[in-house]
Short mmCIF file of C-alpha atoms in Angstrom, two decimals:
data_model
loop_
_atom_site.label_atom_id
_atom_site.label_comp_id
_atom_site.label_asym_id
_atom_site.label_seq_id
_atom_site.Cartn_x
_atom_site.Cartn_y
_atom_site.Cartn_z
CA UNK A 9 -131.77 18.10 120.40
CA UNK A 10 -131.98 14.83 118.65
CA UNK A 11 -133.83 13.84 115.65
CA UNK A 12 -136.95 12.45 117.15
CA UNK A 13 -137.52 15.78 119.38
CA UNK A 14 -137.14 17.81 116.02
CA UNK A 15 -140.07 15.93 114.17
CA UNK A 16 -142.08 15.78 117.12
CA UNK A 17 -141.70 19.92 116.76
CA UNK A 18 -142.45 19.88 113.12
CA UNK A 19 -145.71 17.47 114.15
CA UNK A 20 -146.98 19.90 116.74
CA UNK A 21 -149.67 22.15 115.44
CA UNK A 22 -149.35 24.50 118.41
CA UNK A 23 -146.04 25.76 117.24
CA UNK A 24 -145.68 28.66 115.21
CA UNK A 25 -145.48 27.21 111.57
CA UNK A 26 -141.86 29.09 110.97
CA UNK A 27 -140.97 27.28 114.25
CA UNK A 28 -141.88 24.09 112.27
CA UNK A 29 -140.36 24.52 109.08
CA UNK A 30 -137.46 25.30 111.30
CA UNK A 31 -137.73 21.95 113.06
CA UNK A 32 -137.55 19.87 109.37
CA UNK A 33 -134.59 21.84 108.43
CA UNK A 34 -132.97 20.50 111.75
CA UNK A 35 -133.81 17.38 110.88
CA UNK A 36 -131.85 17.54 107.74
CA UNK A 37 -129.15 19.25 109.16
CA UNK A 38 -128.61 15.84 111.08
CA UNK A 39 -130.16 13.25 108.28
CA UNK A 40 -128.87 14.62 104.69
CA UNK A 41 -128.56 12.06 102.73
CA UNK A 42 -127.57 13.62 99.45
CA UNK A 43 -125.99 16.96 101.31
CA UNK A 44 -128.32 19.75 103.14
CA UNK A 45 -129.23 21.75 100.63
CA UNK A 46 -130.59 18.85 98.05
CA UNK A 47 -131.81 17.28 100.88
CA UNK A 48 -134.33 20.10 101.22
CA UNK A 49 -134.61 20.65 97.56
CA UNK A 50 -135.52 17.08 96.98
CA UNK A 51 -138.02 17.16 99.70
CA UNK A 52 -139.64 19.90 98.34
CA UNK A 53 -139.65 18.34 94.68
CA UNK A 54 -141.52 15.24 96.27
CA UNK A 55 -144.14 16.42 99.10
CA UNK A 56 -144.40 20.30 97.74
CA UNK A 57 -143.94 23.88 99.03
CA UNK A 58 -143.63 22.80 102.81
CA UNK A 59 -142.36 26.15 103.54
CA UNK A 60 -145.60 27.39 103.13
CA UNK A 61 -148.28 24.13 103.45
CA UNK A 62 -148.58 22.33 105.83
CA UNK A 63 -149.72 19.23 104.20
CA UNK A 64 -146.37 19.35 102.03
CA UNK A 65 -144.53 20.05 105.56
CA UNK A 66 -145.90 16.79 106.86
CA UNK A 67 -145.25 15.19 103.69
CA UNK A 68 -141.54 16.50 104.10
CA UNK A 69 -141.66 14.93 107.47
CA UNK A 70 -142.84 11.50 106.25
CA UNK A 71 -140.29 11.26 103.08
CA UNK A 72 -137.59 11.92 105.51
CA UNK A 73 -138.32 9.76 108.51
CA UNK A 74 -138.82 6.88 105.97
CA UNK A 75 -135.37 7.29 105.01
CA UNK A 76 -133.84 7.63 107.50
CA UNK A 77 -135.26 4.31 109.13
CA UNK A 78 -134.48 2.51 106.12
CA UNK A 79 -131.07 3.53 106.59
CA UNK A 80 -131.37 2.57 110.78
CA UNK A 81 -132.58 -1.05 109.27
CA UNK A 82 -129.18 -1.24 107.35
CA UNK A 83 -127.51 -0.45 110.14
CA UNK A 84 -128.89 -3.29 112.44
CA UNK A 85 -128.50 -5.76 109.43
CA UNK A 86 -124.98 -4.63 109.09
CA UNK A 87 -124.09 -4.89 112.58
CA UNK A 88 -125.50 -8.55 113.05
CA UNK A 89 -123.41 -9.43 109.83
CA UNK A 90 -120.51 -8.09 111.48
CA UNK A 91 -120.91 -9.95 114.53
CA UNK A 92 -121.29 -13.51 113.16
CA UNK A 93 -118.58 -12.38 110.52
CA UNK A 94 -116.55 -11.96 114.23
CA UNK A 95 -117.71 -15.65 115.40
CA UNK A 96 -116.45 -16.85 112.19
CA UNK A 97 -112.86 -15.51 113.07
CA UNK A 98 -113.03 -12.32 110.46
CA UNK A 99 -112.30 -9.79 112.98
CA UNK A 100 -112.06 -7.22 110.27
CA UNK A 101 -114.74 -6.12 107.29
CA UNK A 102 -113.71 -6.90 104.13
CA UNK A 103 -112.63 -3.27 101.90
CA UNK A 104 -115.14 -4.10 99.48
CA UNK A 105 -117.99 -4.74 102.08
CA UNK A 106 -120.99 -2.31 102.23
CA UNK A 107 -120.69 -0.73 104.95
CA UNK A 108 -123.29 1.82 105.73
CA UNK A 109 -121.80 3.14 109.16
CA UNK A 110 -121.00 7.02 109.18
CA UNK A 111 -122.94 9.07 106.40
CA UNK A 112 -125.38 7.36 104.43
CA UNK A 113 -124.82 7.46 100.70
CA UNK A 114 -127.71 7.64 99.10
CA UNK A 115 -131.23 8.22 99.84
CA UNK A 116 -133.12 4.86 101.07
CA UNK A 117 -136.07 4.44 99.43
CA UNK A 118 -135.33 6.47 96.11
CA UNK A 119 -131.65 6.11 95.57
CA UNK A 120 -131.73 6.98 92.06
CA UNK A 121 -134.70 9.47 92.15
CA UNK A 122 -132.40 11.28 94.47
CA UNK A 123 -128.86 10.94 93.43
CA UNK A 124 -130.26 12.29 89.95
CA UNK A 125 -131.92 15.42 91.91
CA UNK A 126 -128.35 15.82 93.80
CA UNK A 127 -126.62 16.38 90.51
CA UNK A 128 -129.22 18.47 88.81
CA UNK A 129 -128.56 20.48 92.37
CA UNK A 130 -125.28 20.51 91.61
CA UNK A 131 -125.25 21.32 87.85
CA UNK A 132 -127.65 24.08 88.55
CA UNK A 133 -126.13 26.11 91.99
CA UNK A 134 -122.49 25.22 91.59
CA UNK A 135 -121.07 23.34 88.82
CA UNK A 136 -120.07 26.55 86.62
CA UNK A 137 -117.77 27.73 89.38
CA UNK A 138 -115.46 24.61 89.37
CA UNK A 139 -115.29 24.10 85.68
CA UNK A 140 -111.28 24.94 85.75
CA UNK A 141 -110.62 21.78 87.42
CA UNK A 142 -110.20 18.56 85.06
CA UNK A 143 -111.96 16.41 86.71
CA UNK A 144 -114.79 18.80 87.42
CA UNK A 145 -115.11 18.82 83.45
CA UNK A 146 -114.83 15.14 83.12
CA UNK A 147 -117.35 14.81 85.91
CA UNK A 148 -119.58 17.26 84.73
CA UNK A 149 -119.61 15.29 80.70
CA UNK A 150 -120.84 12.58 83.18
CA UNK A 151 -123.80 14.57 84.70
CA UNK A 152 -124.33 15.58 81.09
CA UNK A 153 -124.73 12.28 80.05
CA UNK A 154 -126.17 11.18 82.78
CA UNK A 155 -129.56 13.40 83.02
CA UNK A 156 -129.98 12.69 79.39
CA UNK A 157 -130.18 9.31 80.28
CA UNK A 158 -132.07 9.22 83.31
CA UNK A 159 -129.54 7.92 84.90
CA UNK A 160 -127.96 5.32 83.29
CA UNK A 161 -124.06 5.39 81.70
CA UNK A 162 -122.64 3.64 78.86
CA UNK A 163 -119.51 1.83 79.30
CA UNK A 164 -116.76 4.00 77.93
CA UNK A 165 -118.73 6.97 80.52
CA UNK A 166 -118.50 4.76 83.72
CA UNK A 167 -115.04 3.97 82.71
CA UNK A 168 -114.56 7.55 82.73
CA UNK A 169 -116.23 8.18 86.18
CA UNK A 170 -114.20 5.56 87.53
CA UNK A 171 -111.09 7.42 86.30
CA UNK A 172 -111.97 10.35 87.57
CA UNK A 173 -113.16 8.53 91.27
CA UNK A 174 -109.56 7.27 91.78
CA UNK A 175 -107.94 10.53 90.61
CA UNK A 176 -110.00 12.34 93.25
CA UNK A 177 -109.27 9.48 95.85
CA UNK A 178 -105.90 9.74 94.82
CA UNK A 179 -106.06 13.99 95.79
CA UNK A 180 -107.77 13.31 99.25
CA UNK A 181 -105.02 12.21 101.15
CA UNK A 182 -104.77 13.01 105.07
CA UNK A 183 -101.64 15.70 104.25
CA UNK A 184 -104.45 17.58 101.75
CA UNK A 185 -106.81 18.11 104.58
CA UNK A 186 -103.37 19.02 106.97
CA UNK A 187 -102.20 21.43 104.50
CA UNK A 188 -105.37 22.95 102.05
CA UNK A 189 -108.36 22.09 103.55
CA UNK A 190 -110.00 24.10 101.21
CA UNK A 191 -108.41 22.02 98.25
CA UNK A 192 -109.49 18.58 100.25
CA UNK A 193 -113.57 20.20 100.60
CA UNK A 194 -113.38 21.34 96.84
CA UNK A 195 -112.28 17.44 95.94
CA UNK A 196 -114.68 16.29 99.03
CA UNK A 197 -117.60 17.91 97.11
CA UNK A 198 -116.64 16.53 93.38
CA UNK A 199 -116.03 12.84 94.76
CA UNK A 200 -119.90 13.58 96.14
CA UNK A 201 -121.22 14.29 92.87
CA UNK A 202 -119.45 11.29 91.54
CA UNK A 203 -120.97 8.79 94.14
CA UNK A 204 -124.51 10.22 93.60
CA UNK A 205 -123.86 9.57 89.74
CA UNK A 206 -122.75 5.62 90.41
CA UNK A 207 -125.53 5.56 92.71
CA UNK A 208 -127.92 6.71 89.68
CA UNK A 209 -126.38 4.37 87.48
CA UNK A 210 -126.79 1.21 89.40
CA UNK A 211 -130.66 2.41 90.02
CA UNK A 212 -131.00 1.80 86.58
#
């Protein structure tokens, strides 16, 4: 079923309210901004225990369908770029442009609200079991810093979250994925908390 038919479930009052909370966690299983489980746990840090009320349900609902068209607006903006971009004779983006096709990145609306909440998430459910890999340690120094600050990095730490970007770039090449795929997920997920702590920084 598709997004709209989801929320249109978790709307309906008829529906058992299980059914419903079921509904919003479909929702988020196909717009998760800042992964599933965050994604929940951040909607439940801003509109309350939906699992249980249903004004904090509908809440939920809101939050989340406001994001999500925030991110459909970037889309449509993106795409008429593209095509005058094409009329100029640049048949190609640009590396460096934004391009918000795919996943979105962040959360639209409350980028650095949420990015912070994704590495709390993080530091709290899975952090300690990755703390043998370098750059999980670097990275986590950076969420240290990072939720001290409310965000924001001095230089010399988004240097070092830079560093540790490209080193994890540098591990998620196509053969990983052929050959460990478990090794490519484990640097998938760090490179994650990484972008949610850039996308914190520039917030600020």
């Amino acid at each position: 079923m598709s997004f709209g038919t989801y929320a249109r479930h978790v709307r309906n009052a008829e529906l058992p309210y299980r059914r419903r909370v079921s509904a919003l966690r479909s929702c988020v299983q196909l717009y998760r901004p800042i992964g599933f489980h965050a994604t929940l746990s951040f909607l439940e840090e801003i509109a309350g225990p939906f699992q249980r009320d249903e004004a904090a349900l509908l809440r939920a609902l809101d939050a989340l369908v406001a994001s999500r068209a925030g991110w459909h607006a970037d889309l449509r903006d993106y795409a008429a770029e593209r095509k005058l971009a094409k009329r100029r004779g640049q048949r190609s983006p640009r590396p460096s442009d934004p391009n918000p096709n795919g996943f979105p990145r962040c959360w639209y609306g409350a980028p650095g609200q949420a990015a912070l909440h994704a590495v709390r998430y993080w530091r709290r459910r899975t952090a300690s079991a990755l703390l043998t890999d370098p750059d999980a340690i670097i990275l986590d120094a950076c969420v240290t810093a990072s939720l001290a600050a409310g965000g924001s990095l001095l230089p010399a730490e988004r240097q070092m979250l830079s560093t540790t970007v490209e080193a994890l770039r540098q591990r998620m090449r196509p053969e990983m994925w052929r050959d460990d795929s478990r090794a490519y997920y484990h640097a998938f997920n760090l490179m994650s908390v990484a972008r949610h702590l850039e996308t914190a920084a520039d917030a600020v």
